[in-house]
PDB file of C-alpha atoms in Angstrom:
ATOM      1  CA  MET A 392       0.037  -0.105  -0.042  1.00  0.00           C
ATOM      2  CA  ASN A 393       1.510   3.318  -0.980  1.00  0.00           C
ATOM      3  CA  LEU A 394       2.208   6.407   1.012  1.00  0.00           C
ATOM      4  CA  LEU A 395      -0.672   8.332  -0.372  1.00  0.00           C
ATOM      5  CA  GLN A 396      -3.162   5.598   0.633  1.00  0.00           C
ATOM      6  CA  GLN A 397      -1.815   5.537   4.268  1.00  0.00           C
ATOM      7  CA  VAL A 398      -2.248   9.379   4.423  1.00  0.00           C
ATOM      8  CA  LEU A 399      -5.921   8.969   3.174  1.00  0.00           C
ATOM      9  CA  ASP A 400      -6.680   6.289   5.642  1.00  0.00           C
ATOM     10  CA  GLY A 401      -5.113   8.422   8.275  1.00  0.00           C
ATOM     11  CA  LEU A 402      -7.489  11.257   7.351  1.00  0.00           C
ATOM     12  CA  SER A 403     -10.342   8.850   7.552  1.00  0.00           C
ATOM     13  CA  SER A 404      -9.456   7.776  11.042  1.00  0.00           C
ATOM     14  CA  GLY A 405      -8.866  11.297  12.075  1.00  0.00           C
ATOM     15  CA  SER A 406     -12.195  12.370  10.947  1.00  0.00           C
ATOM     16  CA  VAL A 407     -13.728   9.880  13.095  1.00  0.00           C
ATOM     17  CA  TYR A 408     -11.754  11.059  16.125  1.00  0.00           C
ATOM     18  CA  ALA A 409     -12.657  14.757  15.303  1.00  0.00           C
ATOM     19  CA  THR A 410     -16.384  14.184  15.375  1.00  0.00           C
ATOM     20  CA  LEU A 411     -16.272  13.395  19.095  1.00  0.00           C
ATOM     21  CA  ALA A 412     -13.520  15.788  19.828  1.00  0.00           C
ATOM     22  CA  LEU A 413     -15.962  18.616  18.610  1.00  0.00           C
ATOM     23  CA  ALA A 414     -18.373  17.614  21.274  1.00  0.00           C
ATOM     24  CA  LEU A 415     -15.867  17.675  23.913  1.00  0.00           C
ATOM     25  CA  VAL A 416     -14.667  21.192  22.879  1.00  0.00           C
ATOM     26  CA  LEU A 417     -18.240  22.378  22.766  1.00  0.00           C
ATOM     27  CA  VAL A 418     -19.190  21.304  26.282  1.00  0.00           C
ATOM     28  CA  HIS A 419     -15.901  22.682  27.659  1.00  0.00           C
ATOM     29  CA  ARG A 420     -16.200  26.085  25.929  1.00  0.00           C
ATOM     30  CA  SER A 421     -19.790  26.476  27.144  1.00  0.00           C
ATOM     31  CA  THR A 422     -19.448  25.066  30.645  1.00  0.00           C
ATOM     32  CA  GLY A 423     -15.781  24.759  31.389  1.00  0.00           C
ATOM     33  CA  ILE A 424     -15.950  20.971  32.152  1.00  0.00           C
ATOM     34  CA  VAL A 425     -14.382  18.016  30.186  1.00  0.00           C
ATOM     35  CA  ASN A 426     -17.127  15.394  29.904  1.00  0.00           C
ATOM     36  CA  PHE A 427     -15.540  12.043  29.913  1.00  0.00           C
ATOM     37  CA  ALA A 428     -18.943  10.420  29.297  1.00  0.00           C
ATOM     38  CA  GLN A 429     -19.284  12.099  26.023  1.00  0.00           C
ATOM     39  CA  GLY A 430     -18.380   9.014  24.135  1.00  0.00           C
ATOM     40  CA  GLN A 431     -20.998   6.741  25.917  1.00  0.00           C
ATOM     41  CA  MET A 432     -23.685   9.396  25.528  1.00  0.00           C
ATOM     42  CA  ALA A 433     -22.962   9.380  21.701  1.00  0.00           C
ATOM     43  CA  VAL A 434     -23.240   5.527  21.844  1.00  0.00           C
ATOM     44  CA  ILE A 435     -26.642   5.570  23.413  1.00  0.00           C
ATOM     45  CA  SER A 436     -27.750   8.134  20.876  1.00  0.00           C
ATOM     46  CA  THR A 437     -26.516   5.964  18.084  1.00  0.00           C
ATOM     47  CA  TYR A 438     -28.344   3.081  19.451  1.00  0.00           C
ATOM     48  CA  VAL A 439     -31.671   5.164  19.460  1.00  0.00           C
ATOM     49  CA  ALA A 440     -31.032   6.033  15.685  1.00  0.00           C
ATOM     50  CA  TRP A 441     -30.350   2.355  15.022  1.00  0.00           C
ATOM     51  CA  THR A 442     -33.680   1.426  16.697  1.00  0.00           C
ATOM     52  CA  LEU A 443     -35.565   4.025  14.598  1.00  0.00           C
ATOM     53  CA  TYR A 444     -34.005   2.773  11.524  1.00  0.00           C
ATOM     54  CA  ASP A 445     -34.797  -0.897  12.282  1.00  0.00           C
ATOM     55  CA  ALA A 446     -38.418   0.255  12.755  1.00  0.00           C
ATOM     56  CA  GLY A 447     -38.518   1.599   9.272  1.00  0.00           C
ATOM     57  CA  VAL A 448     -37.434   5.082   9.596  1.00  0.00           C
ATOM     58  CA  PRO A 449     -35.045   6.440   6.714  1.00  0.00           C
ATOM     59  CA  VAL A 450     -31.438   6.641   8.001  1.00  0.00           C
ATOM     60  CA  TRP A 451     -31.294  10.399   7.927  1.00  0.00           C
ATOM     61  CA  GLY A 452     -34.591  10.715   9.592  1.00  0.00           C
ATOM     62  CA  ALA A 453     -33.354   8.377  12.313  1.00  0.00           C
ATOM     63  CA  ILE A 454     -30.170  10.272  12.717  1.00  0.00           C
ATOM     64  CA  GLY A 455     -31.926  13.736  12.835  1.00  0.00           C
ATOM     65  CA  ALA A 456     -34.438  12.354  15.456  1.00  0.00           C
ATOM     66  CA  ALA A 457     -31.600  10.983  17.559  1.00  0.00           C
ATOM     67  CA  ILE A 458     -29.747  14.260  17.416  1.00  0.00           C
ATOM     68  CA  VAL A 459     -32.776  16.219  18.630  1.00  0.00           C
ATOM     69  CA  LEU A 460     -33.522  13.706  21.385  1.00  0.00           C
ATOM     70  CA  SER A 461     -29.859  14.023  22.415  1.00  0.00           C
ATOM     71  CA  LEU A 462     -30.070  17.841  22.763  1.00  0.00           C
ATOM     72  CA  VAL A 463     -32.998  17.321  25.214  1.00  0.00           C
ATOM     73  CA  VAL A 464     -31.315  14.592  27.250  1.00  0.00           C
ATOM     74  CA  GLY A 465     -28.039  16.461  27.377  1.00  0.00           C
ATOM     75  CA  ALA A 466     -29.753  19.467  28.750  1.00  0.00           C
ATOM     76  CA  LEU A 467     -31.656  17.410  31.277  1.00  0.00           C
ATOM     77  CA  VAL A 468     -28.480  15.628  32.318  1.00  0.00           C
ATOM     78  CA  GLU A 469     -26.850  18.945  33.098  1.00  0.00           C
ATOM     79  CA  ARG A 470     -29.860  20.351  35.010  1.00  0.00           C
ATOM     80  CA  PHE A 471     -30.446  17.357  37.201  1.00  0.00           C
ATOM     81  CA  LEU A 472     -26.915  15.775  37.660  1.00  0.00           C
ATOM     82  CA  ILE A 473     -23.924  17.882  36.609  1.00  0.00           C
ATOM     83  CA  ARG A 474     -25.371  21.179  38.143  1.00  0.00           C
ATOM     84  CA  ARG A 475     -25.015  19.803  41.592  1.00  0.00           C
ATOM     85  CA  PHE A 476     -21.268  19.619  41.215  1.00  0.00           C
ATOM     86  CA  GLU A 477     -20.680  22.780  38.918  1.00  0.00           C
ATOM     87  CA  GLY A 478     -18.654  25.470  40.720  1.00  0.00           C
ATOM     88  CA  GLY A 479     -17.170  23.107  43.317  1.00  0.00           C
ATOM     89  CA  GLU A 480     -14.112  21.220  43.121  1.00  0.00           C
ATOM     90  CA  PRO A 481     -13.046  20.248  39.529  1.00  0.00           C
ATOM     91  CA  LEU A 482     -12.259  16.726  40.462  1.00  0.00           C
ATOM     92  CA  ALA A 483     -15.759  16.272  41.638  1.00  0.00           C
ATOM     93  CA  ALA A 484     -17.283  16.986  38.085  1.00  0.00           C
ATOM     94  CA  ILE A 485     -14.608  14.818  36.574  1.00  0.00           C
ATOM     95  CA  VAL A 486     -15.482  11.771  38.903  1.00  0.00           C
ATOM     96  CA  VAL A 487     -19.183  12.455  37.991  1.00  0.00           C
ATOM     97  CA  THR A 488     -18.647  12.307  34.336  1.00  0.00           C
ATOM     98  CA  VAL A 489     -16.773   9.065  34.762  1.00  0.00           C
ATOM     99  CA  GLY A 490     -19.586   7.593  36.766  1.00  0.00           C
ATOM    100  CA  LEU A 491     -21.996   8.714  34.185  1.00  0.00           C
ATOM    101  CA  LEU A 492     -19.843   6.889  31.497  1.00  0.00           C
ATOM    102  CA  ILE A 493     -20.087   3.633  33.428  1.00  0.00           C
ATOM    103  CA  SER A 494     -23.760   3.962  34.083  1.00  0.00           C
ATOM    104  CA  VAL A 495     -24.668   4.747  30.564  1.00  0.00           C
ATOM    105  CA  ASN A 496     -22.426   1.803  29.368  1.00  0.00           C
ATOM    106  CA  GLY A 497     -24.349  -0.451  31.683  1.00  0.00           C
ATOM    107  CA  LEU A 498     -27.753   0.952  30.498  1.00  0.00           C
ATOM    108  CA  VAL A 499     -26.947   0.436  26.832  1.00  0.00           C
ATOM    109  CA  SER A 500     -25.903  -3.191  27.498  1.00  0.00           C
ATOM    110  CA  LEU A 501     -29.078  -3.808  29.609  1.00  0.00           C
ATOM    111  CA  ILE A 502     -31.520  -2.455  26.889  1.00  0.00           C
ATOM    112  CA  TRP A 503     -29.936  -3.530  23.593  1.00  0.00           C
ATOM    113  CA  GLY A 504     -27.453  -6.292  24.677  1.00  0.00           C
ATOM    114  CA  THR A 505     -23.791  -6.713  23.910  1.00  0.00           C
ATOM    115  CA  VAL A 506     -24.179  -8.260  20.356  1.00  0.00           C
ATOM    116  CA  LEU A 507     -22.491  -6.319  17.468  1.00  0.00           C
ATOM    117  CA  LYS A 508     -24.926  -4.497  15.266  1.00  0.00           C
ATOM    118  CA  GLN A 509     -24.573  -3.098  11.754  1.00  0.00           C
ATOM    119  CA  PHE A 510     -25.290   0.611  11.449  1.00  0.00           C
ATOM    120  CA  PRO A 511     -26.165   1.835   7.895  1.00  0.00           C
ATOM    121  CA  SER A 512     -24.026   4.389   6.325  1.00  0.00           C
ATOM    122  CA  ALA A 513     -25.639   7.722   5.606  1.00  0.00           C
ATOM    123  CA  PHE A 514     -23.421   8.046   2.501  1.00  0.00           C
ATOM    124  CA  PRO A 515     -23.352   5.931  -0.647  1.00  0.00           C
ATOM    125  CA  SER A 516     -20.757   3.182  -1.106  1.00  0.00           C
ATOM    126  CA  GLY A 517     -17.621   3.487  -3.120  1.00  0.00           C
ATOM    127  CA  GLY A 518     -15.071   6.260  -3.266  1.00  0.00           C
ATOM    128  CA  VAL A 519     -12.961   8.523  -5.368  1.00  0.00           C
ATOM    129  CA  GLY A 520      -9.599   7.389  -6.740  1.00  0.00           C
ATOM    130  CA  SER A 521      -6.635   9.522  -7.665  1.00  0.00           C
ATOM    131  CA  GLY A 522      -4.055   9.063 -10.365  1.00  0.00           C
ATOM    132  CA  SER A 523      -1.419   8.078  -7.841  1.00  0.00           C
ATOM    133  CA  GLY A 524      -3.245   5.152  -6.651  1.00  0.00           C
ATOM    134  CA  GLY A 525      -4.966   6.384  -3.453  1.00  0.00           C
ATOM    135  CA  THR A 526      -8.750   6.041  -2.750  1.00  0.00           C
ATOM    136  CA  ILE A 527     -10.942   7.982  -0.475  1.00  0.00           C
ATOM    137  CA  GLY A 528     -14.345   6.781   0.190  1.00  0.00           C
ATOM    138  CA  TYR A 529     -17.681   8.635  -0.047  1.00  0.00           C
ATOM    139  CA  GLY A 530     -18.342   8.002   3.659  1.00  0.00           C
ATOM    140  CA  THR A 531     -14.960   9.712   4.542  1.00  0.00           C
ATOM    141  CA  LEU A 532     -15.763  12.579   2.174  1.00  0.00           C
ATOM    142  CA  GLY A 533     -19.328  13.024   3.821  1.00  0.00           C
ATOM    143  CA  THR A 534     -17.748  12.858   7.360  1.00  0.00           C
ATOM    144  CA  ILE A 535     -15.200  15.499   6.399  1.00  0.00           C
ATOM    145  CA  GLY A 536     -18.060  17.701   4.896  1.00  0.00           C
ATOM    146  CA  ALA A 537     -20.079  17.305   8.060  1.00  0.00           C
ATOM    147  CA  LEU A 538     -16.992  18.199  10.189  1.00  0.00           C
ATOM    148  CA  LEU A 539     -16.424  21.354   8.242  1.00  0.00           C
ATOM    149  CA  VAL A 540     -20.140  22.341   8.629  1.00  0.00           C
ATOM    150  CA  VAL A 541     -20.002  21.834  12.502  1.00  0.00           C
ATOM    151  CA  VAL A 542     -16.612  23.566  12.752  1.00  0.00           C
ATOM    152  CA  LEU A 543     -17.926  26.649  10.838  1.00  0.00           C
ATOM    153  CA  ALA A 544     -21.124  26.770  12.709  1.00  0.00           C
ATOM    154  CA  LEU A 545     -19.274  26.604  16.256  1.00  0.00           C
ATOM    155  CA  ASN A 546     -16.856  29.176  15.108  1.00  0.00           C
ATOM    156  CA  TRP A 547     -19.697  31.403  13.960  1.00  0.00           C
ATOM    157  CA  LEU A 548     -21.604  30.704  17.132  1.00  0.00           C
ATOM    158  CA  PHE A 549     -18.660  31.522  19.776  1.00  0.00           C
ATOM    159  CA  ARG A 550     -17.094  34.455  17.800  1.00  0.00           C
ATOM    160  CA  HIS A 551     -19.970  36.234  16.117  1.00  0.00           C
ATOM    161  CA  THR A 552     -23.047  35.747  18.301  1.00  0.00           C
ATOM    162  CA  ARG A 553     -24.183  37.080  21.630  1.00  0.00           C
ATOM    163  CA  LEU A 554     -25.146  33.534  22.699  1.00  0.00           C
ATOM    164  CA  GLY A 555     -21.595  32.520  22.049  1.00  0.00           C
ATOM    165  CA  LEU A 556     -20.322  35.474  24.085  1.00  0.00           C
ATOM    166  CA  ALA A 557     -22.627  34.387  26.952  1.00  0.00           C
ATOM    167  CA  PHE A 558     -21.380  30.876  26.688  1.00  0.00           C
ATOM    168  CA  ARG A 559     -17.912  32.051  27.100  1.00  0.00           C
ATOM    169  CA  ALA A 560     -18.807  34.378  30.018  1.00  0.00           C
ATOM    170  CA  VAL A 561     -20.530  31.501  31.840  1.00  0.00           C
ATOM    171  CA  ALA A 562     -17.755  29.073  31.464  1.00  0.00           C
ATOM    172  CA  ALA A 563     -15.102  31.549  32.599  1.00  0.00           C
ATOM    173  CA  ASN A 564     -17.034  33.056  35.565  1.00  0.00           C
ATOM    174  CA  PRO A 565     -20.662  31.969  36.208  1.00  0.00           C
ATOM    175  CA  GLU A 566     -20.974  33.989  39.379  1.00  0.00           C
ATOM    176  CA  SER A 567     -20.202  37.387  37.532  1.00  0.00           C
ATOM    177  CA  SER A 568     -22.329  36.199  34.664  1.00  0.00           C
ATOM    178  CA  ALA A 569     -25.319  35.830  36.907  1.00  0.00           C
ATOM    179  CA  LEU A 570     -24.728  39.243  38.430  1.00  0.00           C
ATOM    180  CA  LEU A 571     -24.769  40.748  34.917  1.00  0.00           C
ATOM    181  CA  GLY A 572     -28.134  39.203  34.390  1.00  0.00           C
ATOM    182  CA  LEU A 573     -27.287  36.284  32.253  1.00  0.00           C
ATOM    183  CA  PRO A 574     -29.537  33.210  32.550  1.00  0.00           C
ATOM    184  CA  VAL A 575     -26.609  30.900  33.553  1.00  0.00           C
ATOM    185  CA  GLY A 576     -28.705  27.871  34.244  1.00  0.00           C
ATOM    186  CA  ARG A 577     -30.311  27.722  30.830  1.00  0.00           C
ATOM    187  CA  LEU A 578     -27.068  28.567  29.174  1.00  0.00           C
ATOM    188  CA  LEU A 579     -25.340  25.614  30.826  1.00  0.00           C
ATOM    189  CA  MET A 580     -28.222  23.324  29.927  1.00  0.00           C
ATOM    190  CA  LEU A 581     -28.054  24.544  26.437  1.00  0.00           C
ATOM    191  CA  GLY A 582     -24.321  23.871  26.084  1.00  0.00           C
ATOM    192  CA  TRP A 583     -24.643  20.412  27.297  1.00  0.00           C
ATOM    193  CA  GLY A 584     -27.446  19.787  24.979  1.00  0.00           C
ATOM    194  CA  LEU A 585     -25.705  21.114  21.958  1.00  0.00           C
ATOM    195  CA  ALA A 586     -22.576  19.068  22.896  1.00  0.00           C
ATOM    196  CA  ALA A 587     -24.717  15.962  23.250  1.00  0.00           C
ATOM    197  CA  ALA A 588     -26.345  16.660  19.884  1.00  0.00           C
ATOM    198  CA  VAL A 589     -22.921  16.994  18.154  1.00  0.00           C
ATOM    199  CA  GLY A 590     -21.987  13.649  20.132  1.00  0.00           C
ATOM    200  CA  ALA A 591     -24.993  12.062  18.469  1.00  0.00           C
ATOM    201  CA  LEU A 592     -23.711  13.042  14.985  1.00  0.00           C
ATOM    202  CA  ALA A 593     -20.379  11.752  15.804  1.00  0.00           C
ATOM    203  CA  GLY A 594     -21.671   8.346  16.877  1.00  0.00           C
ATOM    204  CA  CYS A 595     -23.869   7.965  13.848  1.00  0.00           C
ATOM    205  CA  LEU A 596     -21.000   8.818  11.589  1.00  0.00           C
ATOM    206  CA  VAL A 597     -18.451   6.462  13.440  1.00  0.00           C
ATOM    207  CA  ALA A 598     -20.691   3.465  13.781  1.00  0.00           C
ATOM    208  CA  PRO A 599     -20.664   2.604  10.009  1.00  0.00           C
ATOM    209  CA  LYS A 600     -16.896   2.692  10.014  1.00  0.00           C
ATOM    210  CA  LEU A 601     -16.658   0.571  13.201  1.00  0.00           C
ATOM    211  CA  TYR A 602     -19.474  -1.341  14.685  1.00  0.00           C
ATOM    212  CA  LEU A 603     -22.521  -0.707  16.961  1.00  0.00           C
ATOM    213  CA  ALA A 604     -21.729  -2.012  20.407  1.00  0.00           C
ATOM    214  CA  PRO A 605     -21.604  -0.570  24.029  1.00  0.00           C
ATOM    215  CA  GLU A 606     -17.908  -0.057  23.862  1.00  0.00           C
ATOM    216  CA  MET A 607     -17.798   1.440  20.373  1.00  0.00           C
ATOM    217  CA  MET A 608     -16.480   4.793  21.413  1.00  0.00           C
ATOM    218  CA  ASP A 609     -13.964   3.731  24.167  1.00  0.00           C
ATOM    219  CA  SER A 610     -10.905   3.961  21.985  1.00  0.00           C
ATOM    220  CA  VAL A 611     -12.274   6.744  19.960  1.00  0.00           C
ATOM    221  CA  LEU A 612     -12.658   8.850  23.162  1.00  0.00           C
ATOM    222  CA  THR A 613      -8.877   8.340  23.914  1.00  0.00           C
ATOM    223  CA  TYR A 614      -8.017   9.759  20.534  1.00  0.00           C
ATOM    224  CA  ALA A 615     -10.655  12.592  20.730  1.00  0.00           C
ATOM    225  CA  LEU A 616      -9.313  13.701  24.011  1.00  0.00           C
ATOM    226  CA  ALA A 617      -5.737  13.612  22.568  1.00  0.00           C
ATOM    227  CA  ALA A 618      -7.022  15.670  19.524  1.00  0.00           C
ATOM    228  CA  ALA A 619      -8.740  18.229  21.929  1.00  0.00           C
ATOM    229  CA  VAL A 620      -5.671  18.568  24.053  1.00  0.00           C
ATOM    230  CA  LEU A 621      -3.315  18.747  21.168  1.00  0.00           C
ATOM    231  CA  GLY A 622      -5.412  21.311  19.195  1.00  0.00           C
ATOM    232  CA  GLY A 623      -6.664  23.301  22.123  1.00  0.00           C
ATOM    233  CA  LEU A 624      -9.906  22.935  24.105  1.00  0.00           C
ATOM    234  CA  ASN A 625     -11.088  26.374  23.114  1.00  0.00           C
ATOM    235  CA  SER A 626     -10.337  25.937  19.439  1.00  0.00           C
ATOM    236  CA  ALA A 627     -12.818  23.838  17.294  1.00  0.00           C
ATOM    237  CA  LEU A 628     -10.771  24.152  14.065  1.00  0.00           C
ATOM    238  CA  GLY A 629      -7.491  23.283  15.883  1.00  0.00           C
ATOM    239  CA  THR A 630      -9.053  20.288  17.422  1.00  0.00           C
ATOM    240  CA  VAL A 631     -10.156  19.013  13.805  1.00  0.00           C
ATOM    241  CA  LEU A 632      -6.590  19.620  12.485  1.00  0.00           C
ATOM    242  CA  ALA A 633      -5.106  17.936  15.460  1.00  0.00           C
ATOM    243  CA  ALA A 634      -7.397  15.001  15.002  1.00  0.00           C
ATOM    244  CA  TRP A 635      -6.307  14.728  11.290  1.00  0.00           C
ATOM    245  CA  PHE A 636      -2.727  15.024  12.353  1.00  0.00           C
ATOM    246  CA  ILE A 637      -3.029  12.228  14.926  1.00  0.00           C
ATOM    247  CA  GLY A 638      -4.827  10.010  12.375  1.00  0.00           C
ATOM    248  CA  VAL A 639      -2.178  10.347   9.810  1.00  0.00           C
ATOM    249  CA  VAL A 640       0.764   9.998  12.241  1.00  0.00           C
ATOM    250  CA  GLU A 641      -0.526   6.800  13.863  1.00  0.00           C
ATOM    251  CA  ASN A 642      -1.311   5.267  10.505  1.00  0.00           C
ATOM    252  CA  LEU A 643       2.271   5.968   9.231  1.00  0.00           C
ATOM    253  CA  ALA A 644       3.942   4.888  12.464  1.00  0.00           C
ATOM    254  CA  GLY A 645       1.725   1.710  12.476  1.00  0.00           C
ATOM    255  CA  THR A 646       2.884   0.887   8.970  1.00  0.00           C
ATOM    256  CA  TYR A 647       6.440   2.197   8.829  1.00  0.00           C
ATOM    257  CA  VAL A 648       7.834   1.940  12.462  1.00  0.00           C
ATOM    258  CA  SER A 649       8.564  -1.665  13.211  1.00  0.00           C
ATOM    259  CA  PHE A 650       8.162  -1.519  17.058  1.00  0.00           C
ATOM    260  CA  VAL A 651       4.819   0.286  16.753  1.00  0.00           C
ATOM    261  CA  GLY A 652       2.825  -1.892  14.569  1.00  0.00           C
ATOM    262  CA  GLY A 653      -0.991  -2.226  14.864  1.00  0.00           C
ATOM    263  CA  ASP A 654      -0.963  -2.916  18.728  1.00  0.00           C
ATOM    264  CA  MET A 655       1.135   0.125  19.757  1.00  0.00           C
ATOM    265  CA  LYS A 656      -0.738   2.712  17.554  1.00  0.00           C
ATOM    266  CA  ILE A 657      -2.847   3.740  20.684  1.00  0.00           C
ATOM    267  CA  ALA A 658       0.459   4.964  22.277  1.00  0.00           C
ATOM    268  CA  VAL A 659       0.930   7.681  19.471  1.00  0.00           C
ATOM    269  CA  PRO A 660      -2.005   9.957  20.816  1.00  0.00           C
ATOM    270  CA  LEU A 661      -0.982   9.210  24.452  1.00  0.00           C
ATOM    271  CA  VAL A 662       2.710  10.386  23.770  1.00  0.00           C
ATOM    272  CA  LEU A 663       1.445  13.547  21.816  1.00  0.00           C
ATOM    273  CA  MET A 664      -0.908  14.497  24.592  1.00  0.00           C
ATOM    274  CA  VAL A 665       1.806  14.193  27.284  1.00  0.00           C
ATOM    275  CA  LEU A 666       4.180  16.251  25.053  1.00  0.00           C
ATOM    276  CA  ILE A 667       1.665  18.973  24.579  1.00  0.00           C
ATOM    277  CA  LEU A 668       0.660  19.134  28.251  1.00  0.00           C
ATOM    278  CA  LEU A 669       4.396  19.707  29.185  1.00  0.00           C
ATOM    279  CA  LEU A 670       5.273  22.080  26.454  1.00  0.00           C
ATOM    280  CA  LYS A 671       2.094  24.016  25.662  1.00  0.00           C
ATOM    281  CA  PRO A 672      -0.784  23.113  27.957  1.00  0.00           C
ATOM    282  CA  GLU A 673      -3.375  25.252  26.125  1.00  0.00           C
ATOM    283  CA  GLY A 674      -2.812  23.362  22.943  1.00  0.00           C
ATOM    284  CA  VAL A 675      -1.122  24.247  19.737  1.00  0.00           C
ATOM    285  CA  PHE A 676      -4.260  26.254  18.412  1.00  0.00           C
ATOM    286  CA  GLY A 677      -5.488  27.242  21.848  1.00  0.00           C
ATOM    287  CA  HIS A 678      -4.798  30.424  23.975  1.00  0.00           C
ATOM    288  CA  LYS A 679      -4.299  31.040  27.534  1.00  0.00           C
ATOM    289  CA  GLU A 680      -7.077  32.387  29.449  1.00  0.00           C
ATOM    290  CA  VAL A 681      -6.374  35.449  31.446  1.00  0.00           C
ATOM    291  CA  ARG A 682      -8.614  35.945  34.538  1.00  0.00           C
ATOM    292  CA  ARG A 683      -8.940  39.261  36.279  1.00  0.00           C
ATOM    293  CA  VAL A 684      -8.536  38.884  40.157  1.00  0.00           C
TER     294      VAL A 684
END
C-alpha cells in the first residue's frame, strides 16, 4: 500500500476522532467541564438512531431524530446531575462524568445487549480514486463535509453571536455572569444539549466505520481527548486539524515503524498528549485564559 493511501486512511481515521472531539470542545467552551461520558452519550444516541432505522425510519430521519432527542437529554443531564457539582471542586465534576460513563455503558448493555450490530451508512458506498493510486471513500468525504459544517457553525456561534459570548462568559465566571443578568442555568443546559447533539452526530458517523456496540466509542474517546488537548480545548478548528494529524501520524507509525505496528498505535496519541501538556498546555491552536482577580 503506497504512502498516499496511508495518508488518506489516516485522514479517514482522524475524521472519526474529530467528530467526538468537537463535542468535547463544545461542552468545555460552554461550561468549562471536560465530559468523559461524551463517548457513551454518543453511543446511546446511536442506538436510538439504529432502533428507529430498524423500525423503518429512513437513515437520515433516524439520525436527525436521535440528534434532537440527544439535545434534550443532554440538557436534562446538566440540569439534574451535573449542576449539583458545578462550581465546586473540578475533580468532583470529573468523577461524576466518569460515573456517568459507566452508568450509560451499563444501561446500553441492559437495553440492547452486547451483540454487535450493523449501522447503515448515511452516504453511498464506493469512493474517489486518484491518479497516484490512493482512494478515499464517499463516507469519509461525507464525514469531512459534516465536520467542516460543524466547525464553521461553532466558530460562528462562539465568535460572532451574543449567545456564544454568553457561553464563554458563563464558562469563565458563572457568578459574575449571573450578576450581569445572564441566564446561567439555561445557558449551561443549552451547552450540554448542543454538545450531546454533536456527539450523537459523531456516533452515527463513526458506527458505520466501526460497529455498533456498547464499547464502540471507548478507543475513539482516547483519540478525541488527545486531539482536543493537542489542538486546544478552546479551538474547534485546531481540534479537527489535530485529529487529522493524529490519524495520519498513527497510521504512518503503525505501518513504517516496526516496534509500533498495529498493537502500539494507541500509544501515539498518548505520547502526543503528554508532550503538549508539558510544552504548551493550552494546545497548539489554543490560547491562555487570563482571569482578572
